[in-house]
Coordinates of C-alpha atoms and ligand atoms in Angstrom, one line a residue:
X1 CA 68.7 127.3 40.0
X2 CA 69.0 123.7 40.9
X3 CA 68.1 122.5 44.4
X4 CA 70.5 121.3 47.1
X5 CA 69.4 119.2 50.1
X6 CA 72.2 118.9 52.7
X7 CA 72.1 117.0 56.0
X8 CA 74.9 117.6 58.5
X9 CA 75.9 115.3 61.4
X10 CA 78.5 115.9 64.0
X11 CA 80.4 118.9 65.4
X12 CA 80.7 122.6 64.7
X13 CA 83.6 121.9 62.3
X14 CA 81.2 119.8 60.2
X15 CA 78.5 122.5 60.3
X16 CA 81.1 125.0 59.1
X17 CA 82.2 122.6 56.3
X18 CA 78.5 122.4 55.2
X19 CA 78.3 126.2 55.2
X20 CA 81.4 126.2 52.9
X21 CA 79.8 123.6 50.6
X22 CA 76.6 125.6 50.4
X23 CA 78.6 128.8 49.7
X24 CA 80.7 127.2 47.0
X25 CA 77.6 125.8 45.2
X26 CA 75.6 129.0 45.6
X27 CA 75.9 130.2 41.9
X28 CA 74.2 127.0 40.7
X29 CA 72.2 125.6 43.6
X30 CA 69.7 127.0 46.2
X31 CA 68.9 125.2 49.4
X32 CA 65.8 123.1 49.9
X33 CA 64.5 121.3 52.9
X34 CA 62.4 119.0 50.7
X35 CA 64.4 115.9 49.8
X36 CA 62.0 114.9 47.0
X37 CA 62.7 118.1 44.9
X38 CA 66.5 118.0 45.4
X39 CA 68.8 117.7 42.4
X40 CA 71.8 117.2 44.7
X41 CA 71.6 115.4 48.0
X42 CA 74.6 115.7 50.3
X43 CA 75.2 113.9 53.6
X44 CA 78.0 115.5 55.7
X45 CA 79.0 112.7 58.0
X46 CA 80.7 112.4 61.4
X47 CA 82.7 109.4 62.7
X48 CA 83.6 110.3 66.3
X49 CA 81.1 107.8 67.7
X50 CA 79.6 104.6 66.3
X51 CA 76.0 105.8 65.7
X52 CA 76.6 108.3 62.9
X53 CA 78.4 105.7 60.8
X54 CA 75.5 103.3 61.1
X55 CA 73.2 106.2 60.3
X56 CA 75.1 106.9 57.0
X57 CA 73.9 103.7 55.3
X58 CA 70.4 103.9 56.6
X59 CA 70.2 107.5 55.4
X60 CA 71.4 106.5 51.9
X61 CA 68.5 104.0 51.9
X62 CA 66.0 106.8 52.8
X63 CA 67.5 109.1 50.0
X64 CA 67.1 106.3 47.5
X65 CA 63.5 105.8 48.3
X66 CA 62.5 109.4 48.3
X67 CA 64.7 111.1 45.7
X68 CA 63.7 112.2 42.3
X69 CA 65.0 110.6 39.1
X70 CA 68.4 111.9 38.0
X71 CA 69.3 113.5 41.3
X72 CA 72.8 112.9 42.6
X73 CA 74.0 111.7 46.1
X74 CA 77.3 112.9 47.6
X75 CA 78.8 111.8 50.9
X76 CA 81.2 114.2 52.6
X77 CA 82.9 114.6 56.0
X78 CA 84.8 112.4 58.4
X79 CA 83.3 109.0 57.6
X80 CA 83.9 109.8 53.9
X81 CA 87.5 110.5 54.7
X82 CA 88.2 107.2 56.3
X83 CA 85.8 104.9 54.3
X84 CA 86.5 106.4 50.9
X85 CA 85.7 104.1 48.0
X86 CA 84.2 101.5 50.4
X87 CA 81.1 103.8 50.6
X88 CA 80.4 103.5 46.8
X89 CA 81.1 99.8 47.0
X90 CA 78.5 99.3 49.8
X91 CA 76.1 101.8 48.3
X92 CA 76.5 102.0 44.5
X93 CA 73.8 104.7 44.2
X94 CA 76.3 107.2 45.7
X95 CA 77.7 109.5 43.0
X96 CA 80.7 110.9 44.8
X97 CA 82.6 110.9 48.1
X98 CA 84.6 113.8 49.4
X99 CA 86.6 114.0 52.6
X100 CA 86.4 116.7 55.3
X101 CA 89.8 118.2 54.2
X102 CA 88.6 118.6 50.6
X103 CA 85.5 120.8 50.8
X104 CA 87.0 123.3 48.3
X105 CA 86.9 120.6 45.7
X106 CA 83.2 120.0 45.8
X107 CA 82.5 121.2 42.2
X108 CA 85.2 118.8 40.9
X109 CA 83.6 115.9 42.8
X110 CA 80.0 116.7 41.5
X111 CA 81.1 116.8 37.9
X112 CA 83.1 113.6 37.6
X113 CA 81.0 110.4 38.1
X114 CA 82.0 108.2 41.0
X115 CA 84.8 110.6 42.2
X116 CA 86.4 109.8 45.5
X117 CA 88.6 112.6 47.0
X118 CA 89.9 111.9 50.5
X119 CA 93.3 113.4 50.7
X120 CA 93.8 114.1 54.4
X121 CA 96.8 116.3 53.9
X122 CA 95.2 118.5 51.2
X123 CA 96.0 122.1 52.0
X124 CA 92.9 124.2 52.2
X125 CA 94.4 126.8 54.6
X126 CA 94.9 129.5 51.9
X127 CA 91.6 128.8 50.1
X128 CA 89.1 131.7 50.3
X129 CA 85.6 130.3 50.6
X130 CA 82.5 132.3 49.6
X131 CA 80.2 133.2 52.5
X132 CA 77.1 131.5 53.7
X133 CA 75.5 132.2 57.1
X134 CA 72.3 131.1 58.8
X135 CA 72.6 133.6 61.7
X136 CA 72.9 137.3 60.9
X137 CA 74.7 138.2 64.1
X138 CA 77.3 135.5 64.6
X139 CA 79.5 133.2 62.6
X140 CA 82.2 130.5 62.9
X141 CA 85.7 130.9 61.5
X142 CA 88.2 128.1 61.1
X143 CA 91.7 128.9 62.4
X144 CA 93.3 125.4 62.2
X145 CA 92.6 122.3 60.2
X146 CA 93.4 118.7 61.4
X147 CA 95.1 117.6 64.6
X148 CA 98.7 116.5 65.4
X149 CA 97.7 114.9 68.8
X150 CA 97.5 111.2 69.2
X151 CA 94.7 110.7 71.7
X152 CA 94.3 106.9 71.6
X153 CA 90.5 106.9 71.3
X154 CA 90.2 109.5 68.6
X155 CA 89.8 109.1 64.9
X156 CA 90.0 112.8 63.9
X157 CA 93.8 112.8 63.0
X158 CA 92.9 110.0 60.5
X159 CA 89.9 111.9 59.0
X160 CA 91.1 115.5 59.1
X161 CA 94.9 115.0 58.7
X162 CA 97.9 116.9 60.1
X163 CA 97.3 120.1 62.0
X164 CA 97.9 123.2 60.0
X165 CA 97.1 126.8 60.8
X166 CA 95.3 129.3 58.6
X167 CA 97.4 132.4 57.9
X168 CA 96.5 135.3 60.3
X169 CA 95.7 137.8 57.5
X170 CA 93.1 135.4 56.0
X171 CA 91.5 135.0 59.4
X172 CA 91.5 138.8 60.1
X173 CA 90.2 139.7 56.6
X174 CA 87.4 137.1 56.9
X175 CA 86.3 138.4 60.3
X176 CA 86.5 142.0 59.2
X177 CA 84.2 141.1 56.2
X178 CA 81.8 139.5 58.6
X179 CA 81.8 142.5 60.9
X180 CA 81.2 144.8 58.0
X181 CA 78.1 142.7 57.2
X182 CA 76.7 143.0 60.7
X183 CA 78.3 140.1 62.6
X184 CA 78.9 140.9 66.3
X185 CA 80.3 137.6 67.5
X186 CA 82.7 135.1 66.0
X187 CA 83.7 131.6 67.3
X188 CA 87.1 130.5 66.3
X189 CA 87.2 126.8 65.3
X190 CA 89.9 124.1 65.5
X191 CA 90.4 120.7 67.0
X192 CA 93.0 122.2 69.2
X193 CA 92.7 126.0 68.9
X194 CA 95.4 127.0 71.5
X195 CA 97.9 125.0 69.4
X196 CA 97.5 127.8 66.7
X197 CA 100.7 128.8 65.0
X198 CA 102.5 125.5 65.3
X199 CA 102.6 125.0 61.5
X200 CA 101.7 127.1 58.5
X201 CA 101.8 125.9 54.9
X202 CA 103.1 129.2 53.7
X203 CA 105.9 131.5 55.0
X204 CA 104.5 133.1 58.1
X205 CA 105.8 134.9 61.1
X206 CA 105.6 133.0 64.4
X207 CA 102.4 133.8 66.1
X208 CA 100.6 131.8 68.9
X209 CA 97.0 131.7 69.9
X210 CA 97.2 134.4 72.5
X211 CA 98.7 136.8 69.9
X212 CA 96.0 135.8 67.4
X213 CA 93.3 136.7 70.0
X214 CA 94.9 140.1 70.6
X215 CA 95.1 140.8 66.8
X216 CA 91.4 139.8 66.4
X217 CA 90.3 141.9 69.3
X218 CA 91.6 145.0 67.5
X219 CA 88.8 144.6 64.9
X220 CA 86.5 147.5 65.6
X221 CA 82.8 146.7 66.0
X222 CA 83.6 143.1 66.7
X223 CA 82.0 142.7 70.1
X224 CA 82.5 139.1 71.1
X225 CA 85.1 136.3 70.6
X226 CA 84.6 132.7 71.4
X227 CA 86.7 129.7 70.6
X228 CA 86.4 125.9 70.7
X229 CA 88.1 123.7 71.7
X230 CA 91.2 124.5 73.6
X231 CA 93.4 121.6 74.8
X232 CA 94.0 121.6 78.6
X233 CA 97.7 120.7 78.0
X234 CA 98.3 124.0 76.2
X235 CA 96.3 126.1 78.7
X236 CA 99.4 128.0 80.0
X237 CA 99.3 131.0 82.3
X238 CA 99.7 133.5 79.3
X239 CA 96.7 132.0 77.6
X240 CA 94.5 132.0 80.7
X241 CA 95.5 135.6 81.6
X242 CA 94.6 136.8 78.1
X243 CA 91.3 135.0 78.3
X244 CA 90.6 136.6 81.7
X245 CA 91.7 140.2 80.9
X246 CA 90.5 140.6 77.2
X247 CA 87.0 142.2 77.5
X248 CA 86.0 140.9 74.0
X249 CA 86.6 137.3 74.9
X250 CA 83.4 135.6 76.2
X251 CA 83.9 134.0 79.6
X252 CA 82.9 130.5 78.6
X253 CA 85.6 127.8 78.3
X254 CA 84.9 124.4 76.9
X255 CA 87.7 122.4 78.5
X256 CA 87.5 118.7 77.6
X257 CA 89.0 116.6 80.4
X258 CA 87.9 113.1 79.2
X259 CA 88.7 111.4 82.5
X260 CA 89.5 112.3 86.1
X261 CA 92.1 109.5 86.5
X262 CA 95.8 110.2 85.7
X263 CA 96.2 106.6 84.9
X264 CA 93.4 106.6 82.3
X265 CA 94.5 110.0 80.9
X266 CA 97.9 108.4 80.3
X267 CA 96.3 105.5 78.4
X268 CA 94.3 108.1 76.5
X269 CA 97.5 109.9 75.6
X270 CA 96.1 113.3 76.7
X271 CA 99.5 114.6 77.8
X272 CA 98.3 116.1 81.2
X273 CA 97.5 114.8 84.6
X274 CA 94.5 115.2 86.9
X275 CA 96.5 117.5 89.0
X276 CA 97.5 119.8 86.1
X277 CA 93.8 119.9 84.9
X278 CA 92.6 120.8 88.4
X279 CA 95.3 123.4 88.8
X280 CA 94.1 125.0 85.5
X281 CA 90.5 124.9 86.7
X282 CA 91.5 126.6 90.0
X283 CA 93.1 129.4 88.0
X284 CA 90.1 129.7 85.6
X285 CA 87.6 129.8 88.5
X286 CA 89.1 133.0 89.8
X287 CA 87.7 134.8 86.7
X288 CA 84.3 136.4 87.6
X289 CA 81.2 134.7 86.1
X290 CA 83.2 132.2 84.2
X291 CA 81.3 129.1 82.9
X292 CA 83.2 125.9 82.2
X293 CA 82.0 122.9 80.2
X294 CA 83.7 119.6 79.5
X295 CA 83.6 116.2 77.7
X296 CA 84.0 112.9 79.6
X297 CA 84.3 109.4 78.2
X298 CA 83.1 106.7 80.6
X299 CA 84.2 103.0 80.4
X300 CA 87.5 103.6 78.6
X301 CA 89.5 100.3 78.4
X302 CA 91.0 99.5 81.7
X303 CA 88.9 102.0 83.7
X304 CA 88.5 100.5 87.2
X305 CA 86.0 101.6 89.9
X306 CA 88.8 103.6 91.5
X307 CA 89.5 105.4 88.2
X308 CA 85.8 106.2 87.9
X309 CA 85.7 107.4 91.5
X310 CA 88.5 109.8 90.5
X311 CA 86.4 111.1 87.7
X312 CA 83.4 111.7 90.0
X313 CA 85.7 113.5 92.4
X314 CA 87.1 115.7 89.7
X315 CA 83.6 116.6 88.6
X316 CA 82.7 117.5 92.2
X317 CA 85.7 119.7 92.4
X318 CA 85.5 121.4 89.0
X319 CA 81.7 121.9 89.2
X320 CA 81.2 122.1 85.4
X321 CA 78.2 124.1 84.3
X322 CA 77.8 121.8 81.3
X323 CA 79.0 118.3 80.5
X324 CA 78.9 116.1 77.4
X325 CA 79.4 112.5 78.7
X326 CA 79.6 109.4 76.5
X327 CA 80.1 105.7 76.8
X328 CA 83.4 104.7 75.2
X329 CA 83.1 103.1 71.8
X330 CA 86.1 101.8 69.8
X331 CA 86.7 103.6 66.6
X332 CA 88.5 102.2 63.6
X333 CA 92.2 103.2 63.0
X334 CA 92.7 104.2 66.6
X335 CA 95.2 102.8 69.1
X336 CA 92.5 102.1 71.8
X337 CA 90.5 99.9 69.4
X338 CA 93.3 97.3 69.9
X339 CA 93.1 97.5 73.7
X340 CA 91.8 94.2 75.2
X341 CA 91.0 95.3 78.7
X342 CA 87.5 96.4 77.8
X343 CA 85.0 97.4 80.5
X344 CA 81.8 95.4 80.8
X345 CA 79.0 97.4 78.9
X346 CA 76.6 97.2 81.9
X347 CA 79.2 98.4 84.4
X348 CA 80.1 101.3 82.0
X349 CA 76.4 102.2 81.6
X350 CA 75.8 102.2 85.4
X351 CA 78.9 104.5 85.8
X352 CA 77.5 106.9 83.1
X353 CA 74.1 107.1 84.9
X354 CA 75.9 107.9 88.2
X355 CA 78.0 110.6 86.6
X356 CA 75.0 112.1 84.8
X357 CA 73.0 112.1 88.1
X358 CA 75.8 113.9 89.8
X359 CA 76.1 116.4 87.0
X360 CA 72.4 117.1 87.1
X361 CA 72.6 118.2 90.7
X362 CA 75.6 120.4 89.9
X363 CA 73.8 122.1 87.0
X364 CA 70.7 122.7 89.2
X365 CA 72.9 124.3 91.9
X366 CA 74.8 126.4 89.4
X367 CA 71.7 127.6 87.6
X368 CA 70.1 128.6 91.0
X369 CA 73.2 130.7 91.8
X370 CA 72.6 132.7 88.6
X371 CA 69.3 134.1 90.0
X372 CA 69.6 137.9 90.7
X373 CA 72.7 138.2 88.4
X374 CA 72.7 140.4 85.4
X375 CA 74.0 138.9 82.1
X376 CA 74.9 140.5 78.8
X377 CA 72.9 138.7 76.1
X378 CA 73.2 138.9 72.4
X379 CA 69.6 138.7 71.2
X380 CA 69.2 136.4 68.2
X381 CA 65.6 135.3 68.2
X382 CA 62.2 136.8 68.6
X383 CA 59.0 134.8 68.9
X384 CA 55.6 135.6 70.4
X385 CA 56.8 138.5 72.6
X386 CA 59.9 136.6 73.8
X387 CA 63.5 137.4 72.9
X388 CA 66.3 135.0 73.4
X389 CA 70.1 134.6 72.9
X390 CA 73.3 133.5 74.5
X391 CA 74.8 135.3 77.5
X392 CA 78.5 136.1 77.4
X393 CA 79.1 132.9 79.4
X394 CA 77.0 130.8 77.1
X395 CA 73.7 130.4 78.9
X396 CA 70.6 130.5 76.8
X397 CA 68.6 133.4 78.3
X398 CA 65.0 134.4 77.5
X399 CA 63.0 137.5 78.4
X400 CA 59.9 139.5 77.3
X401 CA 60.9 141.9 74.6
X402 CA 60.3 142.9 71.0
X403 CA 62.0 142.4 67.6
X404 CA 63.8 145.8 67.8
X405 CA 66.3 144.1 70.2
X406 CA 67.5 141.6 67.5
X407 CA 71.2 141.9 67.1
X408 CA 71.7 144.0 70.3
X409 CA 73.7 143.0 73.4
X410 CA 71.5 143.8 76.3
X411 CA 71.5 143.4 80.1
X412 CA 69.0 140.8 81.4
X413 CA 68.5 140.2 85.2
X414 CA 68.0 136.5 85.8
X415 CA 64.7 135.6 87.6
X416 CA 64.2 131.9 87.1
X417 CA 66.6 128.9 86.4
X418 CA 65.7 126.0 84.2
X419 CA 67.8 122.9 83.3
X420 CA 68.9 124.2 79.9
X421 CA 68.1 127.9 80.0
X422 CA 67.4 130.9 82.2
X423 CA 64.6 133.4 82.1
X424 CA 64.9 137.0 83.2
X425 CA 63.9 140.6 82.8
X426 CA 65.5 143.3 80.6
Ligands
SF4_1 S1 93.2 116.7 70.6 FE1 92.9 114.5 70.8 S2 90.6 114.3 70.9 FE2 91.0 116.3 70.1 S3 90.9 116.0 67.9 FE3 93.1 115.8 68.4 S4 93.4 113.6 68.7 FE4 91.2 114.0 68.8

């Protein structure tokens, strides 16, 4: 077997794409973590923020220094999609470039020198990938590819193409196969999961995300369902009620708000208002033990002090258990990159620190509230007498235990809160 070294940047979709690449090459290549012995080096890139793009070319430099003679370098993922040939022009040692919508064509790319495949409307929705998994008990399953939304800051529609749903029978068969192989939990992946069913590339009966969840829940021995990310605009009552009442659906909702100001949300083209978002939060908060996380962009063009105060106010009201907050950075091929009303970098940074300080207090309070509660935890790791895993509502929980608990869902009573995890007793 030849050796494959793969480095993945970015989101869960990219991690899943890397798994697909590894699976597709598994009859010829085995994984190595040693760059120096690799016959094939793949960098799966992200382009949502500025840093990963800069990292791409510095990483190629590192590969060139360390790699063995005759090894190949391939660049995949979102930056590959939008930069295409430009990558080989700037870094001629790169052997092929393959976009995030073209993972199934990896073998074709490897075998033809200097291939560039970046068709963002390529249809991979009926392609059956082989299986590769790093975790025995859980896995990720794509349910949609691409995105039809036009959020003015986001490059994804340009790198992953039009939104298209994977046929239901393919999803169900894939999950059934995973469950037969011992998987207890699946996370459904898409840029906009609750838009599922809008468009299929094959003749398919009309089915929305709520119905898909109901169908997946019928799979016996599948114990947990997660999904990421739902769009707040499509979080209608039917969807929230299914989320609340279906016992297999984990009670964690990643619910990206991006800003607390309706004026900025309009400039971002998110399609909802602050009032709609808070109304959805109020409905979600009625679900016992729910945990809600979010994404927020600070310093979006035109953001005033008042807009930012609205974001702080929304965060106080929503009390997110987890937040991913970022300074706005313009991305190529996006509408917002042409906005001229930019926010001063120092002002934006101060706002970000203020938001993060507020969030830290909320997280501390929320974690304290968990003490004394009992959580259902899927045990995934065992090390030195300590077992750990994710609770139904997505906390990392640790307790004393042994390796016989691996793969089991057990009750743990929370004793001590920490910033990024909880410890308890079985
Ligand atoms: S919903 Fe908006 S932010 Fe999310 S991937 Fe689509 S365009 Fe980007």
